[in-house]
PDB file of C-alpha atoms in Angstrom:
ATOM      1  CA  GLY A   1      32.763   6.419  21.348  1.00  0.00           C
ATOM      2  CA  PHE A   2      31.882   4.453  24.477  1.00  0.00           C
ATOM      3  CA  LEU A   3      29.212   6.996  25.457  1.00  0.00           C
ATOM      4  CA  PHE A   4      27.657   6.934  21.979  1.00  0.00           C
ATOM      5  CA  GLY A   5      27.703   3.122  21.929  1.00  0.00           C
ATOM      6  CA  SER A   6      26.040   2.933  25.346  1.00  0.00           C
ATOM      7  CA  THR A   7      23.389   5.436  24.304  1.00  0.00           C
ATOM      8  CA  LEU A   8      22.711   3.555  21.079  1.00  0.00           C
ATOM      9  CA  ILE A   9      22.383   0.215  22.898  1.00  0.00           C
ATOM     10  CA  SER A  10      20.111   1.783  25.501  1.00  0.00           C
ATOM     11  CA  THR A  11      17.874   3.321  22.825  1.00  0.00           C
ATOM     12  CA  LEU A  12      17.653   0.066  20.879  1.00  0.00           C
ATOM     13  CA  SER A  13      16.855  -1.872  24.058  1.00  0.00           C
ATOM     14  CA  ALA A  14      14.065   0.547  24.941  1.00  0.00           C
ATOM     15  CA  ALA A  15      12.665   0.349  21.422  1.00  0.00           C
ATOM     16  CA  THR A  16      12.795  -3.454  21.524  1.00  0.00           C
ATOM     17  CA  MET A  17      10.935  -3.542  24.833  1.00  0.00           C
ATOM     18  CA  GLU A  18       8.332  -1.179  23.412  1.00  0.00           C
ATOM     19  CA  TRP A  19       7.933  -3.449  20.384  1.00  0.00           C
ATOM     20  CA  HIS A  20       7.389  -6.521  22.551  1.00  0.00           C
ATOM     21  CA  MET A  21       4.808  -4.666  24.644  1.00  0.00           C
ATOM     22  CA  ILE A  22       2.891  -3.723  21.494  1.00  0.00           C
ATOM     23  CA  GLN A  23       2.977  -7.315  20.212  1.00  0.00           C
ATOM     24  CA  LYS A  24       0.847  -8.858  22.947  1.00  0.00           C
ATOM     25  CA  ASP A  25       0.339 -12.556  23.375  1.00  0.00           C
ATOM     26  CA  PRO A  26      -2.122 -13.780  20.710  1.00  0.00           C
ATOM     27  CA  ARG A  27      -4.009 -15.636  23.411  1.00  0.00           C
ATOM     28  CA  GLU A  28      -4.630 -12.371  25.246  1.00  0.00           C
ATOM     29  CA  LYS A  29      -5.869 -10.769  22.037  1.00  0.00           C
ATOM     30  CA  MET A  30      -8.263 -13.663  21.464  1.00  0.00           C
ATOM     31  CA  ARG A  31      -9.486 -13.457  25.051  1.00  0.00           C
ATOM     32  CA  LEU A  32     -10.318  -9.779  24.619  1.00  0.00           C
ATOM     33  CA  LEU A  33     -11.996 -10.447  21.273  1.00  0.00           C
ATOM     34  CA  ARG A  34     -14.230 -13.158  22.751  1.00  0.00           C
ATOM     35  CA  ARG A  35     -15.094 -10.865  25.641  1.00  0.00           C
ATOM     36  CA  TYR A  36     -15.995  -8.077  23.199  1.00  0.00           C
ATOM     37  CA  LEU A  37     -18.225 -10.402  21.171  1.00  0.00           C
ATOM     38  CA  ARG A  38     -19.849 -11.754  24.305  1.00  0.00           C
ATOM     39  CA  ASP A  39     -20.411  -8.322  25.883  1.00  0.00           C
ATOM     40  CA  ASN A  40     -22.044  -7.094  22.679  1.00  0.00           C
ATOM     41  CA  ARG A  41     -24.163 -10.263  22.344  1.00  0.00           C
ATOM     42  CA  VAL A  42     -22.959 -10.979  18.821  1.00  0.00           C
ATOM     43  CA  GLU A  43     -24.792 -13.950  17.308  1.00  0.00           C
ATOM     44  CA  PRO A  44     -22.741 -17.169  16.826  1.00  0.00           C
ATOM     45  CA  GLN A  45     -23.171 -17.117  13.027  1.00  0.00           C
ATOM     46  CA  VAL A  46     -21.200 -13.852  13.022  1.00  0.00           C
ATOM     47  CA  ALA A  47     -18.958 -14.394  16.042  1.00  0.00           C
ATOM     48  CA  LEU A  48     -17.530 -17.724  14.894  1.00  0.00           C
ATOM     49  CA  PRO A  49     -16.290 -16.492  11.468  1.00  0.00           C
ATOM     50  CA  VAL A  50     -14.842 -13.412  13.192  1.00  0.00           C
ATOM     51  CA  GLU A  51     -12.927 -15.555  15.696  1.00  0.00           C
ATOM     52  CA  LYS A  52     -11.748 -17.931  12.969  1.00  0.00           C
ATOM     53  CA  GLN A  53     -10.384 -15.170  10.746  1.00  0.00           C
ATOM     54  CA  VAL A  54      -8.664 -13.300  13.578  1.00  0.00           C
ATOM     55  CA  LEU A  55      -7.075 -16.505  14.878  1.00  0.00           C
ATOM     56  CA  GLN A  56      -5.807 -17.380  11.415  1.00  0.00           C
ATOM     57  CA  ARG A  57      -4.367 -13.915  10.861  1.00  0.00           C
ATOM     58  CA  LEU A  58      -2.708 -13.830  14.266  1.00  0.00           C
ATOM     59  CA  SER A  59      -0.874 -17.034  13.365  1.00  0.00           C
ATOM     60  CA  ASP A  60       0.393 -15.596  10.067  1.00  0.00           C
ATOM     61  CA  ARG A  61       3.845 -14.090   9.957  1.00  0.00           C
ATOM     62  CA  GLU A  62       3.603 -10.356   9.303  1.00  0.00           C
ATOM     63  CA  PRO A  63       5.789  -9.013   6.474  1.00  0.00           C
ATOM     64  CA  LEU A  64       8.314  -6.464   7.663  1.00  0.00           C
ATOM     65  CA  ASP A  65       7.462  -2.838   7.009  1.00  0.00           C
ATOM     66  CA  GLU A  66      10.000  -0.020   7.074  1.00  0.00           C
ATOM     67  CA  LYS A  67       8.594   1.268  10.362  1.00  0.00           C
ATOM     68  CA  ASP A  68       9.205  -2.148  11.948  1.00  0.00           C
ATOM     69  CA  VAL A  69      12.963  -2.004  11.297  1.00  0.00           C
ATOM     70  CA  LEU A  70      14.039   0.117  14.237  1.00  0.00           C
ATOM     71  CA  ALA A  71      17.665   0.386  13.095  1.00  0.00           C
ATOM     72  CA  LEU A  72      16.558   2.470  10.077  1.00  0.00           C
ATOM     73  CA  ARG A  73      15.822   5.331  12.456  1.00  0.00           C
ATOM     74  CA  TYR A  74      19.551   5.921  12.701  1.00  0.00           C
ATOM     75  CA  LEU A  75      20.048   6.548   8.990  1.00  0.00           C
ATOM     76  CA  SER A  76      20.476  10.075   7.708  1.00  0.00           C
ATOM     77  CA  ALA A  77      17.459  11.414   5.808  1.00  0.00           C
ATOM     78  CA  PRO A  78      19.215  11.339   2.396  1.00  0.00           C
ATOM     79  CA  LEU A  79      20.454   7.772   2.825  1.00  0.00           C
ATOM     80  CA  ARG A  80      17.072   6.605   4.076  1.00  0.00           C
ATOM     81  CA  ALA A  81      15.386   8.235   1.058  1.00  0.00           C
ATOM     82  CA  HIS A  82      17.903   6.517  -1.227  1.00  0.00           C
ATOM     83  CA  LEU A  83      17.194   3.149   0.409  1.00  0.00           C
ATOM     84  CA  ARG A  84      13.440   3.619   0.062  1.00  0.00           C
ATOM     85  CA  PHE A  85      13.823   4.447  -3.621  1.00  0.00           C
ATOM     86  CA  GLU A  86      15.926   1.324  -4.205  1.00  0.00           C
ATOM     87  CA  VAL A  87      13.185  -0.805  -2.630  1.00  0.00           C
ATOM     88  CA  GLN A  88      10.458   0.831  -4.727  1.00  0.00           C
ATOM     89  CA  ARG A  89      12.430   1.333  -7.946  1.00  0.00           C
ATOM     90  CA  PRO A  90      11.924  -2.158  -9.509  1.00  0.00           C
ATOM     91  CA  PHE A  91       8.164  -1.584  -9.524  1.00  0.00           C
ATOM     92  CA  LEU A  92       7.966   2.138 -10.242  1.00  0.00           C
ATOM     93  CA  THR A  93      10.326   2.100 -13.190  1.00  0.00           C
ATOM     94  CA  LYS A  94       8.267  -0.520 -14.997  1.00  0.00           C
ATOM     95  CA  HIS A  95       6.184   2.533 -15.908  1.00  0.00           C
ATOM     96  CA  PRO A  96       7.922   4.510 -18.693  1.00  0.00           C
ATOM     97  CA  LEU A  97       7.068   7.902 -17.169  1.00  0.00           C
ATOM     98  CA  PHE A  98       8.586   7.113 -13.785  1.00  0.00           C
ATOM     99  CA  ARG A  99      11.573   5.582 -15.537  1.00  0.00           C
ATOM    100  CA  LEU A 100      12.042   8.834 -17.474  1.00  0.00           C
ATOM    101  CA  TRP A 101      11.739  10.911 -14.331  1.00  0.00           C
ATOM    102  CA  SER A 102      14.373   8.760 -12.632  1.00  0.00           C
ATOM    103  CA  SER A 103      16.824   9.427 -15.469  1.00  0.00           C
ATOM    104  CA  LEU A 104      16.148  13.177 -15.387  1.00  0.00           C
ATOM    105  CA  ASP A 105      16.281  13.906 -11.667  1.00  0.00           C
ATOM    106  CA  LEU A 106      17.166  11.077  -9.321  1.00  0.00           C
ATOM    107  CA  GLN A 107      17.241  13.337  -6.269  1.00  0.00           C
ATOM    108  CA  TRP A 108      13.684  14.450  -6.941  1.00  0.00           C
ATOM    109  CA  MET A 109      12.607  10.824  -7.311  1.00  0.00           C
ATOM    110  CA  HIS A 110      14.082  10.094  -3.879  1.00  0.00           C
ATOM    111  CA  THR A 111      11.955  12.892  -2.431  1.00  0.00           C
ATOM    112  CA  MET A 112       8.824  11.805  -4.272  1.00  0.00           C
ATOM    113  CA  CYS A 113       9.220   8.188  -3.142  1.00  0.00           C
ATOM    114  CA  THR A 114       9.608   9.316   0.460  1.00  0.00           C
ATOM    115  CA  GLN A 115       6.566  11.584   0.426  1.00  0.00           C
ATOM    116  CA  ALA A 116       4.129  10.049  -2.058  1.00  0.00           C
ATOM    117  CA  VAL A 117       4.846   6.312  -2.377  1.00  0.00           C
ATOM    118  CA  SER A 118       4.207   3.537   0.133  1.00  0.00           C
ATOM    119  CA  PHE A 119       3.662  -0.197   0.439  1.00  0.00           C
ATOM    120  CA  VAL A 120       0.600  -1.875   1.915  1.00  0.00           C
ATOM    121  CA  ALA A 121       0.344  -5.531   2.940  1.00  0.00           C
ATOM    122  CA  LEU A 122      -2.966  -7.356   2.452  1.00  0.00           C
ATOM    123  CA  ARG A 123      -4.370 -10.649   3.634  1.00  0.00           C
ATOM    124  CA  PRO A 124      -6.782 -12.925   1.762  1.00  0.00           C
ATOM    125  CA  LYS A 125     -10.225 -11.364   1.259  1.00  0.00           C
ATOM    126  CA  ASP A 126      -9.003  -7.855   2.165  1.00  0.00           C
ATOM    127  CA  GLU A 127     -10.718  -5.315  -0.072  1.00  0.00           C
ATOM    128  CA  VAL A 128      -8.369  -2.922  -1.859  1.00  0.00           C
ATOM    129  CA  PHE A 129     -11.153  -0.632  -3.048  1.00  0.00           C
ATOM    130  CA  ALA A 130     -14.866  -0.729  -3.810  1.00  0.00           C
ATOM    131  CA  ALA A 131     -16.726   0.065  -7.019  1.00  0.00           C
ATOM    132  CA  GLY A 132     -18.093   3.599  -7.140  1.00  0.00           C
ATOM    133  CA  SER A 133     -15.466   5.067  -4.822  1.00  0.00           C
ATOM    134  CA  ALA A 134     -13.388   8.099  -5.778  1.00  0.00           C
ATOM    135  CA  ALA A 135      -9.824   7.147  -6.714  1.00  0.00           C
ATOM    136  CA  ASP A 136      -6.936   9.170  -5.303  1.00  0.00           C
ATOM    137  CA  VAL A 137      -4.317   6.400  -5.225  1.00  0.00           C
ATOM    138  CA  ALA A 138      -2.759   4.285  -7.988  1.00  0.00           C
ATOM    139  CA  HIS A 139      -1.637   0.747  -7.131  1.00  0.00           C
ATOM    140  CA  VAL A 140       0.927  -1.743  -8.401  1.00  0.00           C
ATOM    141  CA  LEU A 141       0.717  -5.417  -7.417  1.00  0.00           C
ATOM    142  CA  THR A 142       4.221  -6.390  -6.255  1.00  0.00           C
ATOM    143  CA  SER A 143       3.554  -9.867  -4.845  1.00  0.00           C
ATOM    144  CA  GLY A 144       0.729 -12.322  -4.220  1.00  0.00           C
ATOM    145  CA  ASP A 145      -2.584 -12.766  -6.047  1.00  0.00           C
ATOM    146  CA  MET A 146      -5.365 -10.254  -6.459  1.00  0.00           C
ATOM    147  CA  GLU A 147      -8.570 -10.163  -8.489  1.00  0.00           C
ATOM    148  CA  TYR A 148     -10.632  -7.362  -9.974  1.00  0.00           C
ATOM    149  CA  TRP A 149     -14.406  -7.670 -10.284  1.00  0.00           C
ATOM    150  CA  LEU A 150     -16.683  -5.792 -12.671  1.00  0.00           C
ATOM    151  CA  HIS A 151     -20.453  -5.746 -12.141  1.00  0.00           C
ATOM    152  CA  PRO A 152     -23.161  -4.528 -14.546  1.00  0.00           C
ATOM    153  CA  GLU A 153     -24.494  -2.148 -11.873  1.00  0.00           C
ATOM    154  CA  THR A 154     -21.298  -0.102 -11.765  1.00  0.00           C
ATOM    155  CA  SER A 155     -19.446  -0.769 -15.033  1.00  0.00           C
ATOM    156  CA  PRO A 156     -20.235  -1.180 -18.759  1.00  0.00           C
ATOM    157  CA  VAL A 157     -20.424  -4.991 -18.781  1.00  0.00           C
ATOM    158  CA  ASP A 158     -23.390  -7.273 -19.431  1.00  0.00           C
ATOM    159  CA  GLU A 159     -22.462  -9.833 -16.778  1.00  0.00           C
ATOM    160  CA  VAL A 160     -20.103 -10.142 -13.832  1.00  0.00           C
ATOM    161  CA  GLU A 161     -16.469 -10.376 -14.897  1.00  0.00           C
ATOM    162  CA  ARG A 162     -13.471 -11.482 -12.839  1.00  0.00           C
ATOM    163  CA  ILE A 163      -9.972 -10.424 -13.897  1.00  0.00           C
ATOM    164  CA  ASP A 164      -6.742 -11.756 -12.389  1.00  0.00           C
ATOM    165  CA  VAL A 165      -4.367  -8.890 -11.660  1.00  0.00           C
ATOM    166  CA  LYS A 166      -0.829  -9.550 -12.864  1.00  0.00           C
ATOM    167  CA  HIS A 167       2.374  -8.733 -11.020  1.00  0.00           C
ATOM    168  CA  ASN A 168       3.714  -5.246 -11.811  1.00  0.00           C
ATOM    169  CA  GLN A 169       0.343  -4.305 -13.300  1.00  0.00           C
ATOM    170  CA  TRP A 170      -0.885  -0.773 -12.580  1.00  0.00           C
ATOM    171  CA  ILE A 171      -4.382  -0.508 -11.147  1.00  0.00           C
ATOM    172  CA  CYS A 172      -6.325   2.780 -11.215  1.00  0.00           C
ATOM    173  CA  GLU A 173      -3.440   4.694 -12.767  1.00  0.00           C
ATOM    174  CA  ALA A 174      -6.125   7.146 -13.899  1.00  0.00           C
ATOM    175  CA  ALA A 175      -6.273   8.430 -10.311  1.00  0.00           C
ATOM    176  CA  LEU A 176      -2.955  10.212 -10.938  1.00  0.00           C
ATOM    177  CA  TRP A 177      -4.085  12.124 -14.031  1.00  0.00           C
ATOM    178  CA  VAL A 178      -7.857  12.638 -14.048  1.00  0.00           C
ATOM    179  CA  LYS A 179     -10.786  12.699 -11.654  1.00  0.00           C
ATOM    180  CA  TRP A 180     -11.719   9.039 -11.556  1.00  0.00           C
ATOM    181  CA  ILE A 181     -14.478   6.890 -10.068  1.00  0.00           C
ATOM    182  CA  ARG A 182     -13.562   3.238  -9.736  1.00  0.00           C
ATOM    183  CA  LEU A 183     -15.692   0.998 -11.924  1.00  0.00           C
ATOM    184  CA  GLY A 184     -14.824  -2.295 -10.223  1.00  0.00           C
ATOM    185  CA  ARG A 185     -13.835  -3.863  -6.930  1.00  0.00           C
ATOM    186  CA  ALA A 186     -10.379  -5.248  -6.123  1.00  0.00           C
ATOM    187  CA  GLU A 187      -9.735  -7.921  -3.501  1.00  0.00           C
ATOM    188  CA  ALA A 188      -6.714  -9.876  -2.309  1.00  0.00           C
ATOM    189  CA  VAL A 189      -6.883 -13.609  -3.043  1.00  0.00           C
ATOM    190  CA  THR A 190      -3.710 -14.521  -1.147  1.00  0.00           C
ATOM    191  CA  ARG A 191      -1.426 -12.541   1.089  1.00  0.00           C
ATOM    192  CA  CYS A 192      -0.105  -9.841  -1.194  1.00  0.00           C
ATOM    193  CA  SER A 193       1.708  -6.517  -1.311  1.00  0.00           C
ATOM    194  CA  LEU A 194       0.814  -3.351  -3.193  1.00  0.00           C
ATOM    195  CA  LEU A 195       2.891  -0.317  -3.996  1.00  0.00           C
ATOM    196  CA  GLN A 196       0.763   2.822  -3.769  1.00  0.00           C
ATOM    197  CA  VAL A 197       1.295   6.244  -5.363  1.00  0.00           C
ATOM    198  CA  HIS A 198      -0.763   8.971  -3.677  1.00  0.00           C
ATOM    199  CA  ALA A 199      -1.935  11.525  -6.234  1.00  0.00           C
ATOM    200  CA  ASP A 200      -2.176  14.617  -4.022  1.00  0.00           C
ATOM    201  CA  LYS A 201       1.274  14.056  -2.501  1.00  0.00           C
ATOM    202  CA  MET A 202       2.801  13.422  -5.917  1.00  0.00           C
ATOM    203  CA  PHE A 203       1.322  16.685  -7.200  1.00  0.00           C
ATOM    204  CA  SER A 204       2.849  18.554  -4.249  1.00  0.00           C
ATOM    205  CA  CYS A 205       6.265  17.153  -5.150  1.00  0.00           C
ATOM    206  CA  LEU A 206       5.804  18.147  -8.802  1.00  0.00           C
ATOM    207  CA  GLN A 207       5.539  21.813  -7.840  1.00  0.00           C
ATOM    208  CA  CYS A 208       9.244  21.771  -6.985  1.00  0.00           C
ATOM    209  CA  ALA A 209      10.452  20.301 -10.304  1.00  0.00           C
ATOM    210  CA  PHE A 210       9.526  22.464 -13.299  1.00  0.00           C
ATOM    211  CA  VAL A 211      10.779  20.213 -16.104  1.00  0.00           C
ATOM    212  CA  ILE A 212       9.264  17.079 -14.592  1.00  0.00           C
ATOM    213  CA  ASN A 213       6.044  18.960 -13.893  1.00  0.00           C
ATOM    214  CA  ASP A 214       5.817  20.044 -17.552  1.00  0.00           C
ATOM    215  CA  ILE A 215       6.217  16.405 -18.625  1.00  0.00           C
ATOM    216  CA  ALA A 216       3.534  15.336 -16.133  1.00  0.00           C
ATOM    217  CA  VAL A 217       1.099  17.959 -17.433  1.00  0.00           C
ATOM    218  CA  GLU A 218       1.575  16.835 -21.041  1.00  0.00           C
ATOM    219  CA  TYR A 219       1.216  13.179 -20.039  1.00  0.00           C
ATOM    220  CA  ALA A 220      -1.992  14.008 -18.150  1.00  0.00           C
ATOM    221  CA  VAL A 221      -3.405  15.836 -21.195  1.00  0.00           C
ATOM    222  CA  GLN A 222      -2.707  12.867 -23.476  1.00  0.00           C
ATOM    223  CA  PHE A 223      -4.025  10.415 -20.887  1.00  0.00           C
ATOM    224  CA  HIS A 224      -7.263  12.414 -20.603  1.00  0.00           C
ATOM    225  CA  LYS A 225      -7.681  12.425 -24.387  1.00  0.00           C
ATOM    226  CA  ARG A 226      -7.204   8.677 -24.523  1.00  0.00           C
ATOM    227  CA  VAL A 227      -9.733   8.084 -21.727  1.00  0.00           C
ATOM    228  CA  THR A 228     -12.414  10.362 -23.170  1.00  0.00           C
ATOM    229  CA  SER A 229     -12.059   8.910 -26.665  1.00  0.00           C
ATOM    230  CA  ALA A 230     -12.221   5.265 -25.550  1.00  0.00           C
TER     231      ALA A 230
END
């Protein structure tokens, strides 16, 4: 017990030191940025906005990601998968298909959430995706404010349209079921968080669950019919 405790404390101390080394003094980061801009002779009309945005973002408190919580490394794989699912569940199960899958095979959902689902944190003006890009990820807005822009050049609208994305709203769900090109552009308005479901990784997980895979295939068929008839 004493040996294990000493080893655990030593490992945590080393990890903490590593974390502090990674998180350098913001002033040092700004010094290197200004040097980079100066060495590359970046014009002031570009350099000043760059410095301003970096300085602002350095002063913001970063939301904690799973990889930042060093103690989670000591969880068993099953318990860690269960924890991840519990964090993601409130958003995933708003969708009736994922809710059904959870009731049919919770263990499979744990695996799928570990392999195919992730969170991403965004700052104001961060672009989520651009119009005309191929979609291979579906998104759910979990916190903050985001807007979606449609332009006549890339979508069937007569004039530019701005749409406020609502919390728990799915964005580009089509990426999971059909080959899809994004018609609009999404951008963070405030600091926000998105849950992401990666289509290719989800499909890999489906190969191991025959009943759930059959449901997914039928859902995809109906989704495709609805899209093509719209």
